[in-house]
mmCIF file with all atom_site columns, C-alpha atoms in Angstrom:
data_model
loop_
_atom_site.group_PDB
_atom_site.id
_atom_site.type_symbol
_atom_site.label_atom_id
_atom_site.label_alt_id
_atom_site.label_comp_id
_atom_site.label_asym_id
_atom_site.label_entity_id
_atom_site.label_seq_id
_atom_site.pdbx_PDB_ins_code
_atom_site.Cartn_x
_atom_site.Cartn_y
_atom_site.Cartn_z
_atom_site.occupancy
_atom_site.B_iso_or_equiv
_atom_site.pdbx_formal_charge
_atom_site.auth_seq_id
_atom_site.auth_comp_id
_atom_site.auth_asym_id
_atom_site.auth_atom_id
_atom_site.pdbx_PDB_model_num
ATOM 1   C CA . MET X 1 1   ? 28.509  100.137 83.971  1.00 51.00 ? 290 MET X CA 1
ATOM 2   C CA . ASN X 1 2   ? 28.797  100.522 87.855  1.00 56.00 ? 291 ASN X CA 1
ATOM 3   C CA . ARG X 1 3   ? 31.934  102.582 88.658  1.00 62.00 ? 292 ARG X CA 1
ATOM 4   C CA . TYR X 1 4   ? 32.268  100.890 91.887  1.00 62.00 ? 293 TYR X CA 1
ATOM 5   C CA . ALA X 1 5   ? 33.425  97.174  92.582  1.00 59.00 ? 294 ALA X CA 1
ATOM 6   C CA . PRO X 1 6   ? 30.850  95.025  94.435  1.00 62.00 ? 295 PRO X CA 1
ATOM 7   C CA . CYS X 1 7   ? 31.406  94.614  98.256  1.00 61.00 ? 296 CYS X CA 1
ATOM 8   C CA . TYR X 1 8   ? 32.759  91.209  97.824  1.00 61.00 ? 297 TYR X CA 1
ATOM 9   C CA . GLN X 1 9   ? 35.571  92.391  95.492  1.00 63.00 ? 298 GLN X CA 1
ATOM 10  C CA . ARG X 1 10  ? 36.838  95.289  97.831  1.00 64.00 ? 299 ARG X CA 1
ATOM 11  C CA . GLY X 1 11  ? 40.414  94.355  99.446  1.00 63.00 ? 300 GLY X CA 1
ATOM 12  C CA . VAL X 1 12  ? 41.113  91.519  96.940  1.00 69.00 ? 301 VAL X CA 1
ATOM 13  C CA . SER X 1 13  ? 44.129  93.565  95.601  1.00 82.00 ? 302 SER X CA 1
ATOM 14  C CA . LEU X 1 14  ? 45.543  94.132  98.993  1.00 83.00 ? 303 LEU X CA 1
ATOM 15  C CA . ILE X 1 15  ? 45.334  90.417  99.879  1.00 85.00 ? 304 ILE X CA 1
ATOM 16  C CA . GLU X 1 16  ? 47.219  89.638  96.605  1.00 86.00 ? 305 GLU X CA 1
ATOM 17  C CA . VAL X 1 17  ? 49.918  92.257  97.386  1.00 88.00 ? 306 VAL X CA 1
ATOM 18  C CA . LEU X 1 18  ? 50.155  90.765  101.045 1.00 90.00 ? 307 LEU X CA 1
ATOM 19  C CA . VAL X 1 19  ? 50.628  87.112  99.618  1.00 91.00 ? 308 VAL X CA 1
ATOM 20  C CA . ALA X 1 20  ? 53.132  88.261  97.265  1.00 92.00 ? 309 ALA X CA 1
ATOM 21  C CA . VAL X 1 21  ? 55.119  90.132  99.906  1.00 94.00 ? 310 VAL X CA 1
ATOM 22  C CA . LEU X 1 22  ? 54.828  86.983  102.042 1.00 94.00 ? 311 LEU X CA 1
ATOM 23  C CA . ILE X 1 23  ? 56.196  84.713  99.209  1.00 95.00 ? 312 ILE X CA 1
ATOM 24  C CA . PHE X 1 24  ? 58.997  87.161  98.506  1.00 94.00 ? 313 PHE X CA 1
ATOM 25  C CA . SER X 1 25  ? 59.941  87.351  102.138 1.00 95.00 ? 314 SER X CA 1
ATOM 26  C CA . VAL X 1 26  ? 60.296  83.506  102.506 1.00 94.00 ? 315 VAL X CA 1
ATOM 27  C CA . GLY X 1 27  ? 62.566  83.484  99.436  1.00 93.00 ? 316 GLY X CA 1
ATOM 28  C CA . MET X 1 28  ? 64.630  86.374  100.903 1.00 94.00 ? 317 MET X CA 1
ATOM 29  C CA . ILE X 1 29  ? 65.082  84.422  103.991 1.00 93.00 ? 318 ILE X CA 1
ATOM 30  C CA . GLY X 1 30  ? 66.263  81.341  102.215 1.00 92.00 ? 319 GLY X CA 1
ATOM 31  C CA . MET X 1 31  ? 68.659  83.546  100.029 1.00 93.00 ? 320 MET X CA 1
ATOM 32  C CA . ALA X 1 32  ? 70.139  84.864  103.449 1.00 91.00 ? 321 ALA X CA 1
ATOM 33  C CA . GLY X 1 33  ? 70.786  81.466  104.764 1.00 87.00 ? 322 GLY X CA 1
ATOM 34  C CA . LEU X 1 34  ? 72.278  80.436  101.554 1.00 89.00 ? 323 LEU X CA 1
ATOM 35  C CA . LEU X 1 35  ? 74.488  83.460  101.681 1.00 90.00 ? 324 LEU X CA 1
ATOM 36  C CA . VAL X 1 36  ? 75.698  82.595  105.056 1.00 85.00 ? 325 VAL X CA 1
ATOM 37  C CA . MET X 1 37  ? 76.476  79.061  104.050 1.00 84.00 ? 326 MET X CA 1
ATOM 38  C CA . ALA X 1 38  ? 78.461  80.398  100.984 1.00 87.00 ? 327 ALA X CA 1
ATOM 39  C CA . THR X 1 39  ? 80.580  82.759  103.126 1.00 86.00 ? 328 THR X CA 1
ATOM 40  C CA . ARG X 1 40  ? 81.317  79.903  105.552 1.00 83.00 ? 329 ARG X CA 1
ATOM 41  C CA . SER X 1 41  ? 82.261  77.514  102.661 1.00 85.00 ? 330 SER X CA 1
ATOM 42  C CA . ASN X 1 42  ? 84.448  80.196  101.044 1.00 89.00 ? 331 ASN X CA 1
ATOM 43  C CA . HIS X 1 43  ? 86.336  80.783  104.189 1.00 87.00 ? 332 HIS X CA 1
ATOM 44  C CA . THR X 1 44  ? 86.951  77.243  104.515 1.00 88.00 ? 333 THR X CA 1
ATOM 45  C CA . ALA X 1 45  ? 88.153  77.038  101.050 1.00 91.00 ? 334 ALA X CA 1
ATOM 46  C CA . TYR X 1 46  ? 90.474  79.911  101.736 1.00 92.00 ? 335 TYR X CA 1
ATOM 47  C CA . GLN X 1 47  ? 92.053  78.204  104.765 1.00 92.00 ? 336 GLN X CA 1
ATOM 48  C CA . ARG X 1 48  ? 92.584  75.091  102.884 1.00 93.00 ? 337 ARG X CA 1
ATOM 49  C CA . THR X 1 49  ? 94.263  77.026  99.989  1.00 95.00 ? 338 THR X CA 1
ATOM 50  C CA . GLN X 1 50  ? 96.627  78.589  102.662 1.00 95.00 ? 339 GLN X CA 1
ATOM 51  C CA . VAL X 1 51  ? 97.426  75.231  104.039 1.00 96.00 ? 340 VAL X CA 1
ATOM 52  C CA . THR X 1 52  ? 98.395  73.990  100.446 1.00 96.00 ? 341 THR X CA 1
ATOM 53  C CA . PHE X 1 53  ? 100.471 77.317  99.934  1.00 96.00 ? 342 PHE X CA 1
ATOM 54  C CA . LEU X 1 54  ? 102.214 76.829  103.258 1.00 96.00 ? 343 LEU X CA 1
ATOM 55  C CA . ALA X 1 55  ? 103.170 73.284  102.712 1.00 96.00 ? 344 ALA X CA 1
ATOM 56  C CA . GLY X 1 56  ? 104.512 74.143  99.331  1.00 96.00 ? 345 GLY X CA 1
ATOM 57  C CA . ALA X 1 57  ? 106.410 77.103  100.586 1.00 96.00 ? 346 ALA X CA 1
ATOM 58  C CA . MET X 1 58  ? 108.014 74.851  103.191 1.00 96.00 ? 347 MET X CA 1
ATOM 59  C CA . ALA X 1 59  ? 108.965 72.473  100.587 1.00 94.00 ? 348 ALA X CA 1
ATOM 60  C CA . ASP X 1 60  ? 110.593 75.156  98.524  1.00 94.00 ? 349 ASP X CA 1
ATOM 61  C CA . ARG X 1 61  ? 112.724 76.358  101.445 1.00 93.00 ? 350 ARG X CA 1
ATOM 62  C CA . MET X 1 62  ? 113.870 72.897  102.096 1.00 92.00 ? 351 MET X CA 1
ATOM 63  C CA . ARG X 1 63  ? 114.774 72.252  98.493  1.00 89.00 ? 352 ARG X CA 1
ATOM 64  C CA . ALA X 1 64  ? 116.958 75.427  98.668  1.00 89.00 ? 353 ALA X CA 1
ATOM 65  C CA . ASN X 1 65  ? 118.829 74.071  101.565 1.00 89.00 ? 354 ASN X CA 1
ATOM 66  C CA . PRO X 1 66  ? 119.623 70.377  100.907 1.00 84.00 ? 355 PRO X CA 1
ATOM 67  C CA . VAL X 1 67  ? 122.382 70.237  103.476 1.00 83.00 ? 356 VAL X CA 1
ATOM 68  C CA . GLY X 1 68  ? 119.921 71.311  106.131 1.00 88.00 ? 357 GLY X CA 1
ATOM 69  C CA . VAL X 1 69  ? 117.543 68.611  104.986 1.00 88.00 ? 358 VAL X CA 1
ATOM 70  C CA . TRP X 1 70  ? 120.305 65.885  104.930 1.00 82.00 ? 359 TRP X CA 1
ATOM 71  C CA . ASN X 1 71  ? 121.191 66.835  108.436 1.00 84.00 ? 360 ASN X CA 1
ATOM 72  C CA . GLY X 1 72  ? 117.789 66.833  109.911 1.00 88.00 ? 361 GLY X CA 1
ATOM 73  C CA . SER X 1 73  ? 117.583 70.487  110.589 1.00 91.00 ? 362 SER X CA 1
ATOM 74  C CA . TYR X 1 74  ? 114.061 70.894  109.477 1.00 94.00 ? 363 TYR X CA 1
ATOM 75  C CA . ASN X 1 75  ? 112.652 68.055  111.523 1.00 94.00 ? 364 ASN X CA 1
ATOM 76  C CA . GLY X 1 76  ? 110.400 68.931  114.616 1.00 93.00 ? 365 GLY X CA 1
ATOM 77  C CA . ALA X 1 77  ? 107.402 70.462  115.729 1.00 93.00 ? 366 ALA X CA 1
ATOM 78  C CA . TYR X 1 78  ? 105.986 73.933  114.732 1.00 92.00 ? 367 TYR X CA 1
ATOM 79  C CA . PRO X 1 79  ? 105.701 76.793  115.469 1.00 88.00 ? 368 PRO X CA 1
ATOM 80  C CA . VAL X 1 80  ? 109.007 77.791  116.802 1.00 89.00 ? 369 VAL X CA 1
ATOM 81  C CA . THR X 1 81  ? 110.397 81.222  117.861 1.00 86.00 ? 370 THR X CA 1
ATOM 82  C CA . GLY X 1 82  ? 113.627 83.098  117.641 1.00 83.00 ? 371 GLY X CA 1
ATOM 83  C CA . ASN X 1 83  ? 115.203 85.736  115.423 1.00 85.00 ? 372 ASN X CA 1
ATOM 84  C CA . ILE X 1 84  ? 117.975 84.620  113.283 1.00 85.00 ? 373 ILE X CA 1
ATOM 85  C CA . ASP X 1 85  ? 119.207 87.253  110.738 1.00 82.00 ? 374 ASP X CA 1
ATOM 86  C CA . CYS X 1 86  ? 120.812 85.917  107.573 1.00 80.00 ? 375 CYS X CA 1
ATOM 87  C CA . GLN X 1 87  ? 120.586 89.202  105.646 1.00 81.00 ? 376 GLN X CA 1
ATOM 88  C CA . THR X 1 88  ? 123.467 91.062  107.272 1.00 83.00 ? 377 THR X CA 1
ATOM 89  C CA . SER X 1 89  ? 125.777 87.919  107.493 1.00 82.00 ? 378 SER X CA 1
ATOM 90  C CA . ALA X 1 90  ? 125.964 84.846  105.980 1.00 84.00 ? 379 ALA X CA 1
ATOM 91  C CA . CYS X 1 91  ? 124.208 81.820  107.543 1.00 86.00 ? 380 CYS X CA 1
ATOM 92  C CA . SER X 1 92  ? 125.510 78.164  107.731 1.00 89.00 ? 381 SER X CA 1
ATOM 93  C CA . PRO X 1 93  ? 122.899 75.491  106.519 1.00 89.00 ? 382 PRO X CA 1
ATOM 94  C CA . LEU X 1 94  ? 121.822 74.903  110.147 1.00 90.00 ? 383 LEU X CA 1
ATOM 95  C CA . LEU X 1 95  ? 121.191 78.675  110.830 1.00 91.00 ? 384 LEU X CA 1
ATOM 96  C CA . LEU X 1 96  ? 119.328 78.876  107.505 1.00 92.00 ? 385 LEU X CA 1
ATOM 97  C CA . ALA X 1 97  ? 117.134 75.965  108.476 1.00 93.00 ? 386 ALA X CA 1
ATOM 98  C CA . GLN X 1 98  ? 116.409 77.556  111.716 1.00 93.00 ? 387 GLN X CA 1
ATOM 99  C CA . ARG X 1 99  ? 115.471 80.858  109.928 1.00 93.00 ? 388 ARG X CA 1
ATOM 100 C CA . ASP X 1 100 ? 113.408 78.988  107.434 1.00 94.00 ? 389 ASP X CA 1
ATOM 101 C CA . ARG X 1 101 ? 111.647 77.427  110.580 1.00 95.00 ? 390 ARG X CA 1
ATOM 102 C CA . GLN X 1 102 ? 111.055 80.633  112.205 1.00 94.00 ? 391 GLN X CA 1
ATOM 103 C CA . LEU X 1 103 ? 109.706 82.581  109.086 1.00 93.00 ? 392 LEU X CA 1
ATOM 104 C CA . TRP X 1 104 ? 107.488 79.602  108.164 1.00 95.00 ? 393 TRP X CA 1
ATOM 105 C CA . SER X 1 105 ? 106.208 79.192  111.768 1.00 94.00 ? 394 SER X CA 1
ATOM 106 C CA . SER X 1 106 ? 105.219 82.992  111.656 1.00 93.00 ? 395 SER X CA 1
ATOM 107 C CA . MET X 1 107 ? 103.287 82.451  108.344 1.00 94.00 ? 396 MET X CA 1
ATOM 108 C CA . LEU X 1 108 ? 101.723 79.374  109.746 1.00 95.00 ? 397 LEU X CA 1
ATOM 109 C CA . THR X 1 109 ? 100.326 81.229  112.860 1.00 93.00 ? 398 THR X CA 1
ATOM 110 C CA . THR X 1 110 ? 99.297  84.316  110.954 1.00 93.00 ? 399 THR X CA 1
ATOM 111 C CA . LEU X 1 111 ? 97.286  82.514  108.225 1.00 92.00 ? 400 LEU X CA 1
ATOM 112 C CA . LEU X 1 112 ? 95.573  79.692  110.178 1.00 92.00 ? 401 LEU X CA 1
ATOM 113 C CA . PRO X 1 113 ? 93.794  79.679  113.628 1.00 90.00 ? 402 PRO X CA 1
ATOM 114 C CA . ASN X 1 114 ? 95.323  77.431  116.352 1.00 90.00 ? 403 ASN X CA 1
ATOM 115 C CA . ALA X 1 115 ? 97.978  76.194  113.704 1.00 93.00 ? 404 ALA X CA 1
ATOM 116 C CA . GLY X 1 116 ? 100.523 73.545  114.435 1.00 94.00 ? 405 GLY X CA 1
ATOM 117 C CA . ALA X 1 117 ? 102.866 71.421  112.284 1.00 96.00 ? 406 ALA X CA 1
ATOM 118 C CA . ALA X 1 118 ? 105.390 68.783  112.305 1.00 96.00 ? 407 ALA X CA 1
ATOM 119 C CA . ILE X 1 119 ? 108.143 67.849  109.669 1.00 96.00 ? 408 ILE X CA 1
ATOM 120 C CA . SER X 1 120 ? 109.949 64.554  109.840 1.00 94.00 ? 409 SER X CA 1
ATOM 121 C CA . CYS X 1 121 ? 112.502 63.670  107.383 1.00 89.00 ? 410 CYS X CA 1
ATOM 122 C CA . GLN X 1 122 ? 114.412 60.398  106.757 1.00 78.00 ? 411 GLN X CA 1
ATOM 123 C CA . GLU X 1 123 ? 118.021 61.309  107.764 1.00 60.00 ? 412 GLU X CA 1
ATOM 124 C CA . ALA X 1 124 ? 120.885 60.691  105.654 1.00 50.00 ? 413 ALA X CA 1
ATOM 125 C CA . ASN X 1 125 ? 122.322 57.789  107.789 1.00 53.00 ? 414 ASN X CA 1
ATOM 126 C CA . THR X 1 126 ? 119.217 55.674  107.567 1.00 55.00 ? 415 THR X CA 1
ATOM 127 C CA . LEU X 1 127 ? 119.348 55.608  103.706 1.00 53.00 ? 416 LEU X CA 1
ATOM 128 C CA . SER X 1 128 ? 120.431 52.464  102.062 1.00 58.00 ? 417 SER X CA 1
ATOM 129 C CA . TYR X 1 129 ? 123.705 54.051  100.750 1.00 58.00 ? 418 TYR X CA 1
ATOM 130 C CA . THR X 1 130 ? 126.293 56.086  102.201 1.00 64.00 ? 419 THR X CA 1
ATOM 131 C CA . VAL X 1 131 ? 126.378 59.863  101.243 1.00 62.00 ? 420 VAL X CA 1
ATOM 132 C CA . SER X 1 132 ? 129.582 61.538  101.120 1.00 67.00 ? 421 SER X CA 1
ATOM 133 C CA . ALA X 1 133 ? 130.448 65.177  101.966 1.00 67.00 ? 422 ALA X CA 1
ATOM 134 C CA . ASP X 1 134 ? 131.127 65.895  98.339  1.00 66.00 ? 423 ASP X CA 1
ATOM 135 C CA . GLN X 1 135 ? 127.638 64.746  97.409  1.00 63.00 ? 424 GLN X CA 1
ATOM 136 C CA . ILE X 1 136 ? 125.954 66.833  99.808  1.00 60.00 ? 425 ILE X CA 1
ATOM 137 C CA . ASN X 1 137 ? 127.855 69.867  98.800  1.00 60.00 ? 426 ASN X CA 1
ATOM 138 C CA . ARG X 1 138 ? 126.967 69.296  95.153  1.00 59.00 ? 427 ARG X CA 1
ATOM 139 C CA . ARG X 1 139 ? 123.310 69.510  95.889  1.00 54.00 ? 428 ARG X CA 1
ATOM 140 C CA . PRO X 1 140 ? 122.331 65.870  95.184  1.00 53.00 ? 429 PRO X CA 1
ATOM 141 C CA . PRO X 1 141 ? 118.805 64.647  94.989  1.00 59.00 ? 430 PRO X CA 1
ATOM 142 C CA . TYR X 1 142 ? 117.603 63.870  98.510  1.00 57.00 ? 431 TYR X CA 1
ATOM 143 C CA . GLY X 1 143 ? 117.368 60.014  98.866  1.00 66.00 ? 432 GLY X CA 1
ATOM 144 C CA . GLY X 1 144 ? 114.869 59.853  101.568 1.00 73.00 ? 433 GLY X CA 1
ATOM 145 C CA . HIS X 1 145 ? 111.338 61.523  101.937 1.00 83.00 ? 434 HIS X CA 1
ATOM 146 C CA . CYS X 1 146 ? 109.863 63.836  104.422 1.00 91.00 ? 435 CYS X CA 1
ATOM 147 C CA . ALA X 1 147 ? 106.576 63.853  105.990 1.00 94.00 ? 436 ALA X CA 1
ATOM 148 C CA . LEU X 1 148 ? 104.827 67.294  106.721 1.00 96.00 ? 437 LEU X CA 1
ATOM 149 C CA . THR X 1 149 ? 101.572 67.598  108.810 1.00 97.00 ? 438 THR X CA 1
ATOM 150 C CA . ILE X 1 150 ? 99.811  70.739  109.343 1.00 97.00 ? 439 ILE X CA 1
ATOM 151 C CA . THR X 1 151 ? 96.754  71.099  111.835 1.00 95.00 ? 440 THR X CA 1
ATOM 152 C CA . TRP X 1 152 ? 94.416  73.915  112.447 1.00 94.00 ? 441 TRP X CA 1
ATOM 153 C CA . ASN X 1 153 ? 90.951  74.574  113.595 1.00 90.00 ? 442 ASN X CA 1
ATOM 154 C CA . GLU X 1 154 ? 88.142  75.157  111.115 1.00 85.00 ? 443 GLU X CA 1
ATOM 155 C CA . ARG X 1 155 ? 84.741  76.325  112.000 1.00 77.00 ? 444 ARG X CA 1
ATOM 156 C CA . LYS X 1 156 ? 81.737  73.762  111.409 1.00 70.00 ? 445 LYS X CA 1
ATOM 157 C CA . ALA X 1 157 ? 78.646  74.712  109.445 1.00 63.00 ? 446 ALA X CA 1
ATOM 158 C CA . GLY X 1 158 ? 75.332  74.577  111.304 1.00 60.00 ? 447 GLY X CA 1
ATOM 159 C CA . ASP X 1 159 ? 73.337  76.064  113.917 1.00 62.00 ? 448 ASP X CA 1
ATOM 160 C CA . THR X 1 160 ? 74.382  77.860  117.076 1.00 63.00 ? 449 THR X CA 1
ATOM 161 C CA . ALA X 1 161 ? 74.841  74.464  118.944 1.00 64.00 ? 450 ALA X CA 1
ATOM 162 C CA . ASN X 1 162 ? 77.051  73.055  116.201 1.00 63.00 ? 451 ASN X CA 1
ATOM 163 C CA . ARG X 1 163 ? 79.312  75.892  115.390 1.00 63.00 ? 452 ARG X CA 1
ATOM 164 C CA . ASP X 1 164 ? 82.221  74.583  117.414 1.00 67.00 ? 453 ASP X CA 1
ATOM 165 C CA . THR X 1 165 ? 85.693  74.480  115.659 1.00 76.00 ? 454 THR X CA 1
ATOM 166 C CA . ALA X 1 166 ? 86.827  71.139  114.245 1.00 82.00 ? 455 ALA X CA 1
ATOM 167 C CA . ALA X 1 167 ? 90.445  70.167  114.097 1.00 88.00 ? 456 ALA X CA 1
ATOM 168 C CA . GLN X 1 168 ? 91.551  69.674  110.591 1.00 92.00 ? 457 GLN X CA 1
ATOM 169 C CA . THR X 1 169 ? 94.756  67.841  109.351 1.00 95.00 ? 458 THR X CA 1
ATOM 170 C CA . TYR X 1 170 ? 96.807  68.075  106.171 1.00 96.00 ? 459 TYR X CA 1
ATOM 171 C CA . ALA X 1 171 ? 99.348  65.361  105.721 1.00 96.00 ? 460 ALA X CA 1
ATOM 172 C CA . TRP X 1 172 ? 101.858 65.351  102.599 1.00 94.00 ? 461 TRP X CA 1
ATOM 173 C CA . GLU X 1 173 ? 104.869 63.046  102.198 1.00 91.00 ? 462 GLU X CA 1
ATOM 174 C CA . PHE X 1 174 ? 107.292 64.472  99.636  1.00 89.00 ? 463 PHE X CA 1
ATOM 175 C CA . GLN X 1 175 ? 110.898 64.460  98.549  1.00 83.00 ? 464 GLN X CA 1
ATOM 176 C CA . PRO X 1 176 ? 112.348 67.960  98.728  1.00 82.00 ? 465 PRO X CA 1
#
């Protein structure tokens, strides 16, 4: 047997290796693109989870202060500013609602980009029955409903030309 390969077979192994590297590189480029899309999708899911968390947190705050809800103290646009301290002295339902609005506004602007919100609750005087002061003090179920809307900006997927932020809205109607 001849110890040397014929001339026409020299370099075939090198070509096979180059083709394998090319195929592997194309696969890795595809995986990198998939990783970028997965990261964006994960961040979008994170933001939407935060929106749901924030909505539930405000509903819980409102449930803890039914007098403030009955009086319409939670209604309005968010974020709001201020500094009310209910830890060193007792707060009235109105002051507690203002403090809840401030704390929730802080969470809203911290967790979401370009966040805004609005809450609108049906006031007690628009209900089909008259609510007495005794009923309000006994924490009655709230007879109306509240509409909560949260808006924020979310980055779109796509190439450089299509990565602008898109406004997102979360709307929820609930009874605190």
